[in-house]
CSV table of C-alpha atoms in Angstrom, one decimal:
chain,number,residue,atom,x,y,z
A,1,UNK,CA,6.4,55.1,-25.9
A,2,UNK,CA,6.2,53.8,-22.5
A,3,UNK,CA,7.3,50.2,-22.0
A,4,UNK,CA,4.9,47.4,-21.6
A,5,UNK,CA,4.8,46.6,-17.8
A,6,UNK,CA,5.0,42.4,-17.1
A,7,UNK,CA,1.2,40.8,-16.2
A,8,UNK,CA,1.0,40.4,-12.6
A,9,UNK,CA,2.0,36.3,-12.3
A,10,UNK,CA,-1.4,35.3,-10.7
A,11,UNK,CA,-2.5,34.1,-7.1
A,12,UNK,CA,-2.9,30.9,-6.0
A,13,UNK,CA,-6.4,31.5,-5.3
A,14,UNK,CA,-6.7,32.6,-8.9
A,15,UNK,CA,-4.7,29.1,-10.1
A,16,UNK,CA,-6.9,27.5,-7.7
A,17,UNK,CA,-10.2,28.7,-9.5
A,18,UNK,CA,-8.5,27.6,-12.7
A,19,UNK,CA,-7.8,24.2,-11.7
A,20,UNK,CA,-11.2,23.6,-10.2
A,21,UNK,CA,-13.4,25.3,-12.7
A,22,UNK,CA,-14.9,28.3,-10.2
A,23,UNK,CA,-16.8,30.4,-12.5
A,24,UNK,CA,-16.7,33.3,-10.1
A,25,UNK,CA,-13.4,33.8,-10.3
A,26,UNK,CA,-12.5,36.4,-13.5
A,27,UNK,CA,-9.4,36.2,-14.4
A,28,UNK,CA,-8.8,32.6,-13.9
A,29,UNK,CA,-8.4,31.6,-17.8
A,30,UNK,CA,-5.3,33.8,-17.3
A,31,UNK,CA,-3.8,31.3,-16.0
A,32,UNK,CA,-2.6,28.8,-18.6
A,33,UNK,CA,-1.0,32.0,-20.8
A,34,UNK,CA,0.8,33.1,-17.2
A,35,UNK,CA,1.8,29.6,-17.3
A,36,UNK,CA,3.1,29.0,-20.6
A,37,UNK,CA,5.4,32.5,-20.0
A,38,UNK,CA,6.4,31.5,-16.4
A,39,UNK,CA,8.4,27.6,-16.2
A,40,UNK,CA,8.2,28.4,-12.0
A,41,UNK,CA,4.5,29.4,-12.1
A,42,UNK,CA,4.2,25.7,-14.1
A,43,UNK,CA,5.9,23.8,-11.5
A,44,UNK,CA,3.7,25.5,-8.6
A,45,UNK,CA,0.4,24.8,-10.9
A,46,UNK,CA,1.3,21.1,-12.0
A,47,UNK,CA,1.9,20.6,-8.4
A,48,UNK,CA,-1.6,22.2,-7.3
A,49,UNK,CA,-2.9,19.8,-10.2
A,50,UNK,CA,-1.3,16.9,-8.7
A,51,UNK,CA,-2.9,17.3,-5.0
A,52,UNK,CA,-6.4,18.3,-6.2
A,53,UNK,CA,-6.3,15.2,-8.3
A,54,UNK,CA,-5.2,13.1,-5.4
A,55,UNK,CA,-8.0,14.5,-2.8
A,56,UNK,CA,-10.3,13.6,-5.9
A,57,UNK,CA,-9.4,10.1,-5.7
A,58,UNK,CA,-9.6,10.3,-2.3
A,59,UNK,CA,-13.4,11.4,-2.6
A,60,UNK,CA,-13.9,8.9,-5.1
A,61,UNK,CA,-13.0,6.2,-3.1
A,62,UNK,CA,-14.4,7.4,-0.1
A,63,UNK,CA,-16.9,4.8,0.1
A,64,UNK,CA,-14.9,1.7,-0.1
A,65,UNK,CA,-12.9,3.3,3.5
A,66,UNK,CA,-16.3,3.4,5.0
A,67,UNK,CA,-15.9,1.3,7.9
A,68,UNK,CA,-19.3,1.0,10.3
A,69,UNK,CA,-19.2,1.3,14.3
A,70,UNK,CA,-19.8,-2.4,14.4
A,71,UNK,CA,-16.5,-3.5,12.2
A,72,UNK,CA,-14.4,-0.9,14.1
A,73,UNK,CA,-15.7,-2.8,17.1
A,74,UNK,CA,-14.9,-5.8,16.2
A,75,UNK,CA,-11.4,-5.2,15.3
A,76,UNK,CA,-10.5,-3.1,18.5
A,77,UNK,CA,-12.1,-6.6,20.1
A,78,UNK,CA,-9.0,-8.4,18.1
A,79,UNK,CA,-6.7,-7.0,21.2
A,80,UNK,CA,-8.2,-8.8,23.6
A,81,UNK,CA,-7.3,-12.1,24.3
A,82,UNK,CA,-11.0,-13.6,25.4
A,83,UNK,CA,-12.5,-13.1,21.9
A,84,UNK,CA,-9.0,-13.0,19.6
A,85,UNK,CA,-9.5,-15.0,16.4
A,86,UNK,CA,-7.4,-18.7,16.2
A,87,UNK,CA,-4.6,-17.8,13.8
A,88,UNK,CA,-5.1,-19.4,10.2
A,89,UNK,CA,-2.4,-20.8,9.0
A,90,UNK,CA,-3.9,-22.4,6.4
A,91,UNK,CA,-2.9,-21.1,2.7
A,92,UNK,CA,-6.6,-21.2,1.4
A,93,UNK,CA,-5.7,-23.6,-1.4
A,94,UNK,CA,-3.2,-26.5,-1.3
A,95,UNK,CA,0.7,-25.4,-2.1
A,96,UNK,CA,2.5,-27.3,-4.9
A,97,UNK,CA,5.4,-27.8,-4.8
A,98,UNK,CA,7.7,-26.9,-7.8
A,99,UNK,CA,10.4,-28.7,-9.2
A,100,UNK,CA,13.8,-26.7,-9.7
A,101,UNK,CA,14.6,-27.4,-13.5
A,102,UNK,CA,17.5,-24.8,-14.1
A,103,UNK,CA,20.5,-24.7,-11.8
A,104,UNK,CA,23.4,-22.6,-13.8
A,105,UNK,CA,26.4,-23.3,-11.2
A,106,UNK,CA,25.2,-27.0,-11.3
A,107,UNK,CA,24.4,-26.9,-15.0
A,108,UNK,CA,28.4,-25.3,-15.3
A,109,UNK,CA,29.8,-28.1,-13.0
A,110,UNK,CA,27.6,-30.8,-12.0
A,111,UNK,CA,30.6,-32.5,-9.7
A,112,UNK,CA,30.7,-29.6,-7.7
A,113,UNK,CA,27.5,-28.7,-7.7
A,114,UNK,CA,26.9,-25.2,-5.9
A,115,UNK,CA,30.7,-25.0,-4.3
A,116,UNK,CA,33.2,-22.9,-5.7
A,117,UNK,CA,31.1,-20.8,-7.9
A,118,UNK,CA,31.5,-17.1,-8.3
A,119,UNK,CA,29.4,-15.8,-11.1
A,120,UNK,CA,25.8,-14.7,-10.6
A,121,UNK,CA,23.5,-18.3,-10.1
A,122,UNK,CA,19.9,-18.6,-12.8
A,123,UNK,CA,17.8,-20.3,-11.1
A,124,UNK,CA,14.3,-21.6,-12.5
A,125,UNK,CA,11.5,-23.0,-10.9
A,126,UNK,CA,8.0,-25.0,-12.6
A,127,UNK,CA,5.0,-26.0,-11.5
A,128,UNK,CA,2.0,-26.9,-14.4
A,129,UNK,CA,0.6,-23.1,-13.5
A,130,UNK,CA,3.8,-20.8,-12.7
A,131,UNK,CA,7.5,-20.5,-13.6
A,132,UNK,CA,9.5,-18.6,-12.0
A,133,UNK,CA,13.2,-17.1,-13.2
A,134,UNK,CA,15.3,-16.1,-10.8
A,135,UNK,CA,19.1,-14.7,-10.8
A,136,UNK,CA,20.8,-14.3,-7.5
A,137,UNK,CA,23.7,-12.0,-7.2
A,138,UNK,CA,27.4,-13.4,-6.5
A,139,UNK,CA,28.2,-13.2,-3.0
A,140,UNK,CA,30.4,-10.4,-2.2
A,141,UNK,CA,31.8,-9.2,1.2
A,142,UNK,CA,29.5,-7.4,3.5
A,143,UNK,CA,26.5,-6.7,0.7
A,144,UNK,CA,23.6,-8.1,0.4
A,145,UNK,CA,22.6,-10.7,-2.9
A,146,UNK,CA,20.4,-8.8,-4.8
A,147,UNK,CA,18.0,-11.0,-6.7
A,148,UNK,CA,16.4,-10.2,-10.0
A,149,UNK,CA,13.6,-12.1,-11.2
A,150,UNK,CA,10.5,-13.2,-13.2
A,151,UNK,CA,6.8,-15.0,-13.0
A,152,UNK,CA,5.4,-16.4,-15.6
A,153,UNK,CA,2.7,-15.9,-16.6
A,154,UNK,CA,3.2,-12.5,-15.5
A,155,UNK,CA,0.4,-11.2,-12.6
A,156,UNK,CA,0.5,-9.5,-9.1
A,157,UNK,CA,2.1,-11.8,-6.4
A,158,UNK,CA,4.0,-11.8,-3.5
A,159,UNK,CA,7.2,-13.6,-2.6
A,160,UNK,CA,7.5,-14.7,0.6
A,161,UNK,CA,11.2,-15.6,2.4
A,162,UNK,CA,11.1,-17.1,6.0
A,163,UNK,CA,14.3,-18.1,7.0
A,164,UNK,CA,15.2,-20.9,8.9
A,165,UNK,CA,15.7,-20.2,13.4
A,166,UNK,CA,13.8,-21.6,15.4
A,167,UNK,CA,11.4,-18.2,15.0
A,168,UNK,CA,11.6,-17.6,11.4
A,169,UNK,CA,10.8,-13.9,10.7
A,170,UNK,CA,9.6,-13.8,7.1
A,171,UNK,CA,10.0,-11.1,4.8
A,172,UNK,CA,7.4,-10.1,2.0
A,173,UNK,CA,8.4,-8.8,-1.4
A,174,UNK,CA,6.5,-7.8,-4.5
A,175,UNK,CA,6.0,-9.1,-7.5
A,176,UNK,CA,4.6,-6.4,-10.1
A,177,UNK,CA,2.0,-7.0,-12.3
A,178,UNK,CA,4.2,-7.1,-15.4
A,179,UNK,CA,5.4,-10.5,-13.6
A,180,UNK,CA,9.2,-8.4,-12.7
A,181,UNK,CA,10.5,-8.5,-9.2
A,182,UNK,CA,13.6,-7.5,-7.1
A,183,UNK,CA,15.1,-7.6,-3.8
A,184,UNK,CA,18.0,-7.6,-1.6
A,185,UNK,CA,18.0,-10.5,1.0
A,186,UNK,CA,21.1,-10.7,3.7
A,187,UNK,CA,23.0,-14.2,2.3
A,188,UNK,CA,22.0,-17.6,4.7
A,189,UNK,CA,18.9,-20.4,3.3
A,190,UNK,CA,15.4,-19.1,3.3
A,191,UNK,CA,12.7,-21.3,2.5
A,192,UNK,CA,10.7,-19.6,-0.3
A,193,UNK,CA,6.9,-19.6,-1.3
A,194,UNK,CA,5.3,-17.7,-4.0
A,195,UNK,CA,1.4,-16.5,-3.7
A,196,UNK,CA,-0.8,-15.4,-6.5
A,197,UNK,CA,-4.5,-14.7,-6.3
A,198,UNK,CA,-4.9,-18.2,-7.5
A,199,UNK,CA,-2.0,-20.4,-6.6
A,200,UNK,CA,0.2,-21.0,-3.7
A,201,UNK,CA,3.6,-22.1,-4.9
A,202,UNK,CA,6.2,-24.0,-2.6
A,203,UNK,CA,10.1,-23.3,-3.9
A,204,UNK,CA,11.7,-24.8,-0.5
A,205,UNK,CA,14.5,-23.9,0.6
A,206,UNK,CA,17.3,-21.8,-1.4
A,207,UNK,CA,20.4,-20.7,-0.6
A,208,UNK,CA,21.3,-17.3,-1.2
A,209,UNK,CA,25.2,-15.8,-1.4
A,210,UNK,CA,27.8,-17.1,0.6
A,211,UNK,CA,26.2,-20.4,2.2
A,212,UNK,CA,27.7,-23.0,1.2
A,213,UNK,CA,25.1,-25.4,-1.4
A,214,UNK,CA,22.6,-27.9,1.1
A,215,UNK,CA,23.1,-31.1,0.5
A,216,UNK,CA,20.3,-32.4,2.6
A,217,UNK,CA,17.0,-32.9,2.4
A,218,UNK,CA,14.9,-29.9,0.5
A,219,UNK,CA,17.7,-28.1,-0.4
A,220,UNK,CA,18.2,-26.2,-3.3
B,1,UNK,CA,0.4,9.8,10.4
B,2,UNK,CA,4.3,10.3,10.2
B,3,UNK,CA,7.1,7.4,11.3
B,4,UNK,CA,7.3,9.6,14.7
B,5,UNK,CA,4.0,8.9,15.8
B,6,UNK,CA,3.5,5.8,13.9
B,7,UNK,CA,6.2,4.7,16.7
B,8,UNK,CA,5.2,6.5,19.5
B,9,UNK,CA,1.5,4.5,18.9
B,10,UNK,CA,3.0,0.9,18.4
B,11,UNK,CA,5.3,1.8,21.7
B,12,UNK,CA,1.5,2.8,23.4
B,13,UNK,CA,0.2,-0.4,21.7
B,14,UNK,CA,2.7,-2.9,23.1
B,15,UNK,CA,2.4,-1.3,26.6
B,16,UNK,CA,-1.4,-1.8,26.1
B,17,UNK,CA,-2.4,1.7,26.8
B,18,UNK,CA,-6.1,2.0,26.9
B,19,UNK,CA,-7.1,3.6,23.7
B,20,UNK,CA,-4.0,2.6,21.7
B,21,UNK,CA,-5.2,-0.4,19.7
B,22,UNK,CA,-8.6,1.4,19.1
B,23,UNK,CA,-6.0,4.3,17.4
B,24,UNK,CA,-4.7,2.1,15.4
B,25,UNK,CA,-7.7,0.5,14.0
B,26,UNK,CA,-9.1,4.1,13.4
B,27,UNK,CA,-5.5,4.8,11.4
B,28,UNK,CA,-5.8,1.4,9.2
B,29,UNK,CA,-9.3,-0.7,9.0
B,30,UNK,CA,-10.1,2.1,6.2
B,31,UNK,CA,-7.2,0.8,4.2
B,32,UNK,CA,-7.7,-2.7,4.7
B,33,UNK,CA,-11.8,-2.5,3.8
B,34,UNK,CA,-10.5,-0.6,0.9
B,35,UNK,CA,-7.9,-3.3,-0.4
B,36,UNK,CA,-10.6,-6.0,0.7
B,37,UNK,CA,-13.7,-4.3,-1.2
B,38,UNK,CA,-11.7,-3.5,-4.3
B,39,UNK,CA,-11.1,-7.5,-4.6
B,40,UNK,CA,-15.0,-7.7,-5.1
B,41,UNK,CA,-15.1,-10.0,-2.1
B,42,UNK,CA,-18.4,-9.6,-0.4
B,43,UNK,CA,-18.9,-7.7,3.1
B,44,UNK,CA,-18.6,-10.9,5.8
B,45,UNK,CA,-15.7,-12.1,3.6
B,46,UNK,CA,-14.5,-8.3,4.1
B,47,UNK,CA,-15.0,-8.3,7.5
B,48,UNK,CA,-13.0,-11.6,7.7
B,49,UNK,CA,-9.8,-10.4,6.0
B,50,UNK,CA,-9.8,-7.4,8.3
B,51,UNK,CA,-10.0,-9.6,11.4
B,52,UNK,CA,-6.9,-11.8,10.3
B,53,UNK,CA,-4.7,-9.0,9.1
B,54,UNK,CA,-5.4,-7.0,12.7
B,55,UNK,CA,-5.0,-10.4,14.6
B,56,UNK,CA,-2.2,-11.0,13.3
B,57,UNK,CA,-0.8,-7.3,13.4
B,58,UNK,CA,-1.6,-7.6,17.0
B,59,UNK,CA,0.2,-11.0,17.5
B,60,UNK,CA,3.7,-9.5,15.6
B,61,UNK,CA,3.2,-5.7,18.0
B,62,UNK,CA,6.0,-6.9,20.1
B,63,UNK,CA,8.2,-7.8,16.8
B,64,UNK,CA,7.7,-5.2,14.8
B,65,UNK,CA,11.2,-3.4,14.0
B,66,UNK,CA,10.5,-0.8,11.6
B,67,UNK,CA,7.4,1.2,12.4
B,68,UNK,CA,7.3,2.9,8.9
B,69,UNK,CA,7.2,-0.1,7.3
B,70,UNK,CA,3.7,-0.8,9.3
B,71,UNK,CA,1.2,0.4,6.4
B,72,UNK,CA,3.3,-1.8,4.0
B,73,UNK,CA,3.3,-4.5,6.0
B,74,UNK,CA,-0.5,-4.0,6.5
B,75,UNK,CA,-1.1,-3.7,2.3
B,76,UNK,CA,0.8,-6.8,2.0
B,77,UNK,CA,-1.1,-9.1,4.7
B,78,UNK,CA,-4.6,-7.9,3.3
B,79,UNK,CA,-3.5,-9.0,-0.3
B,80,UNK,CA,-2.3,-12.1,1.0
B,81,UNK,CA,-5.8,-12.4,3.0
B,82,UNK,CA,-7.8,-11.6,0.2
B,83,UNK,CA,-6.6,-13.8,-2.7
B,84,UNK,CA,-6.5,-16.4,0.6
B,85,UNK,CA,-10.5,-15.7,0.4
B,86,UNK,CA,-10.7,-15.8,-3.1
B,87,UNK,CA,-9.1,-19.0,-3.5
B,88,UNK,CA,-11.2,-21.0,-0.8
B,89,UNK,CA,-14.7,-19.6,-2.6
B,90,UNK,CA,-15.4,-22.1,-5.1
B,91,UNK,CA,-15.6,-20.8,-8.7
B,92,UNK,CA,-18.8,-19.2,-9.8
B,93,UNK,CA,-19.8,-20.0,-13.5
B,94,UNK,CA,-21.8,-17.9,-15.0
B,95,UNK,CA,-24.8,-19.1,-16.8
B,96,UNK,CA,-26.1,-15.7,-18.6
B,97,UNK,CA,-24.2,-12.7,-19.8
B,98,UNK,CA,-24.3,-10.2,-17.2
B,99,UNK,CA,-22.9,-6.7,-17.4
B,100,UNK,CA,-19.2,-5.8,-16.7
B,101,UNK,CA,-18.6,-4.2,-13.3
B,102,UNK,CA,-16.7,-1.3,-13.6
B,103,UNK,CA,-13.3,-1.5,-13.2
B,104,UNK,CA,-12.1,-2.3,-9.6
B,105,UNK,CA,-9.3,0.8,-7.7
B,106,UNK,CA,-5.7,-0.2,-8.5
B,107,UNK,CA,-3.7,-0.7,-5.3
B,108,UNK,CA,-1.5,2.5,-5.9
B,109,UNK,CA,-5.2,4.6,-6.1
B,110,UNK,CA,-5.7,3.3,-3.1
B,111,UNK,CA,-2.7,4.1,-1.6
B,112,UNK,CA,-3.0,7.7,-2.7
B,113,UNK,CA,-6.3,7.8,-0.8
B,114,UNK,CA,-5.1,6.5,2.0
B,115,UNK,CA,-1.8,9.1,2.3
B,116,UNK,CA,-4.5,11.9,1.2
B,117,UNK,CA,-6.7,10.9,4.1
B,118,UNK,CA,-3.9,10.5,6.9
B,119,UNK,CA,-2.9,13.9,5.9
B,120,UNK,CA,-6.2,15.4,6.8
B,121,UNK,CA,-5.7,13.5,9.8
B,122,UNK,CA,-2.9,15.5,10.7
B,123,UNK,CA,-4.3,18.6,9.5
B,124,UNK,CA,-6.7,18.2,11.7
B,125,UNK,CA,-9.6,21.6,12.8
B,126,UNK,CA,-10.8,23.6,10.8
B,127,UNK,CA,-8.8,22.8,7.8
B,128,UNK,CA,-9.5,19.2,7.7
B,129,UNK,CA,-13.0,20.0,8.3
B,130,UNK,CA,-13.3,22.1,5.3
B,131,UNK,CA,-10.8,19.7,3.1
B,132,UNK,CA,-13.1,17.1,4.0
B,133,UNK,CA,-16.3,18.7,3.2
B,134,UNK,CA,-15.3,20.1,0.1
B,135,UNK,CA,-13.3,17.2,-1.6
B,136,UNK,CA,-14.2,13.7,0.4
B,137,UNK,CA,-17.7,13.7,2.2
B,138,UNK,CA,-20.4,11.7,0.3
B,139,UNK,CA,-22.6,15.4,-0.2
B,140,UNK,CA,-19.9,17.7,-1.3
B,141,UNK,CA,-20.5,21.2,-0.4
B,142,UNK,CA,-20.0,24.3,-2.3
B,143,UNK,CA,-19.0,27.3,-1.0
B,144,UNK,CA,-22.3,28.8,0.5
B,145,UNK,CA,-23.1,25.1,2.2
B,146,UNK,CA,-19.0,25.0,3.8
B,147,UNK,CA,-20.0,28.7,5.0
B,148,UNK,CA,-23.3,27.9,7.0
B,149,UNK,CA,-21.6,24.4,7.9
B,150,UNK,CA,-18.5,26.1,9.6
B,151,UNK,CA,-19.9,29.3,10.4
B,152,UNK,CA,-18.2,31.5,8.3
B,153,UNK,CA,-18.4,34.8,5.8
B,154,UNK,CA,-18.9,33.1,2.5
B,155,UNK,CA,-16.2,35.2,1.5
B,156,UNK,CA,-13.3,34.0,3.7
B,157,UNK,CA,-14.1,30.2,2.2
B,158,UNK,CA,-11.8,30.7,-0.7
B,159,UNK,CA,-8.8,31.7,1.2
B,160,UNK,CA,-9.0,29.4,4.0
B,161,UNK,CA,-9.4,26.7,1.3
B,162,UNK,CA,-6.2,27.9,-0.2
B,163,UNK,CA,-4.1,28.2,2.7
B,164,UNK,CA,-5.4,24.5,4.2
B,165,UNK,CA,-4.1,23.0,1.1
B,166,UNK,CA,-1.2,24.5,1.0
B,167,UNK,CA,-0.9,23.2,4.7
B,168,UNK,CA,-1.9,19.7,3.4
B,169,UNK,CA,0.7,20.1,0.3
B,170,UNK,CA,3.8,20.3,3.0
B,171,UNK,CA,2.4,16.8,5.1
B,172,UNK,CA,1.6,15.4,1.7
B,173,UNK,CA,5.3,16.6,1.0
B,174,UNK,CA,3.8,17.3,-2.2
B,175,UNK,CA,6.7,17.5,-4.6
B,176,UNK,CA,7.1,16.0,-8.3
B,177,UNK,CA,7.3,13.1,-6.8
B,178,UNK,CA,3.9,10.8,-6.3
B,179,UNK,CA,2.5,10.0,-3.1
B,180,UNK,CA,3.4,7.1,-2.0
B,181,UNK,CA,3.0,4.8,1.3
B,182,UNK,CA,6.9,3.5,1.9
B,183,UNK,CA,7.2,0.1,0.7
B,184,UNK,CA,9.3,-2.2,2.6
B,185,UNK,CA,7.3,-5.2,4.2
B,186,UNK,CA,9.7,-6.5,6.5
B,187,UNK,CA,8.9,-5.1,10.0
């Protein structure tokens, strides 16, 4: 009896018709038996899957890219200096201010108050509408203090860090929507603010890692 | 666009190149309307939060350290502008039961679109032109419409489709990872 010869694995035209539904294409419901026999023919489909189904979301949201001849104008306009909007600086709702109410190195020993300690710093801030957890890596030689945190209640935000030269250059960090955040921030004093959809919050300044604790005014 | 040209186009930009800017406002005022629109913030509103986020991408140009870090940056700003907008509307109350919109794009969909539609950018010819007709345009084509539209045998539609997106699977770096626009904001 002559032995059964292997199917042909099939084309990527053919997995192509399969993934998109052509109905000209015959032997296109081959394809998910060929798959199921073939792990490397799965891999190369569920990665056609993945790109069709990211130019479909594309085409779906098509129409919210749609930008008209008379916005593109006006933005290319932005460069020059005649018409360029007045920066806002303005947060679009008033900032509170929050009130630190957990400080572990000063909670651990209130006479020294930030110096000397070693162990990673809690940190938590309140307002009436947010609180915000936050633990800030030791300080260690040449790394970075990684800081691990938490809004409540939990939403999208952003966490802003502008440090404090006479040019602060600001950096911007996420905060998911599960209300979880984390980033690594060279040590030094940043002053900190916290932006929701609906609330500006105003943590001042914290010191991050090796600085030593600020003892003046609207530090933390 | 890639980090190459992404920094070859700032470089333009800060020399003030003619046509530079107006490249980079084609590149990004589709994201930005995107992010803007999917906040449910009405067109002149829209318009507004576009007009901050490029003024002020065109007052940091000279600052700007890490070029791939530019449509992060860009995400980041529009967010901030929009819930800015959001919070200086007063509240609306609602005096009848109106329907539910439908549900507004997450960020990350529109982040997918906006690699996705790069990528055709550097496809470019014949192969974004097809792409784009068959996957994005508002009237989709089929095959016979792509044919008359590009002048071709309706037969060579199908393999031209499947070699351009196997072209746009190596920009798209398509791999089992998800597309993603890198993330760091600090430029």
């Amino acid at each position: 009896m002559a032995p059964d010869h292997p199917p042909t694995p099939p084309t990527d035209e053919t997995i192509l018709a399969h993934l998109l539904g052509d109905p000209d294409v015959s032997d296109a419901a081959s394809v998910p038996s060929a798959q199921a026999a073939d792990p490397a023919l799965a891999v190369r489909v569920g990665r056609l899957r993945r790109m069709l189904d990211d130019l479909a979301t594309a085409g779906s949201l098509a129409p919210m890219f749609a930008v008209s001849a008379a916005q593109r104008e006006r933005l290319r306009r932005v460069a020059d200096p005649a018409v360029s909007p007045t920066p806002s600086t303005a947060p679009g709702g008033l900032a509170r201010v929050a009130r630190l109410v957990l400080d572990s190195f000063a909670a651990a020993n209130p006479a020294l108050g930030f110096r000397g300690a070693v162990a990673d710093r809690l940190v938590r801030f309140e307002s009436t509408e947010l609180v915000v957890d936050m633990k800030i890596s030791a300080p260690s030689p040449d790394e970075p203090v990684s800081v691990l945190g938490e809004l409540l209640p939990a939403g999208p935000a952003l966490i802003a860090l502008s440090d404090l030269s006479d040019h602060p250059i600001e950096s911007t960090h996420a905060v998911g929507d599960d209300g979880f955040f984390e980033f690594a921030v060279v040590p030094g004093r940043y002053r900190l603010t916290v932006e929701t959809p609906m609330h500006v919050l105003d943590l001042g300044i914290v010191g991050f890692g090796a600085t030593p604790p600020a003892t003046g005014p609207g530090g933390r | 666009m890639d980090s190459t040209d992404l920094t070859l186009l700032l470089e333009r930009c800060r020399r003030d190149e003619p046509g530079a800017w107006a490249s980079l406002v084609e590149n990004y005022a589709g994201l930005v309307y995107a992010i803007a629109r999917s906040h449910r913030l009405d067109e002149s509103t829209c318009d507004d939060v576009a007009q901050s986020v490029f003024a002020a991408l065109h007052r940091r140009l000279h600052a700007i350290r890490e070029p791939a870090a530019l449509p992060g940056w860009i995400k980041t700003s529009t967010l901030r502008e929009c819930w800015r907008a959001a919070r200086s509307k007063p509240a609306v109350e609602l005096t009848r039961d109106l329907p539910e919109p439908p549900p507004a794009p997450t960020l990350e969909r529109i982040e997918t679109a906006q690699k996705v539609r790069e990528a055709l950018e550097l496809l470019g010819g014949r192969c974004r032109d097809l792409l784009y007709r068959l996957f994005l345009a508002d009237t989709r084509l089929d095959y016979v419409q792509a044919a008359q539209d590009l002048g071709m045998p309706i037969g060579g539609i199908g393999p031209m489709r499947r070699r351009c997106l196997d072209k746009l699977g190596k920009i798209l770096g398509q791999s089992d990872n998800p597309t993603q626009i890198p993330g760091p904001t600090r430029i």
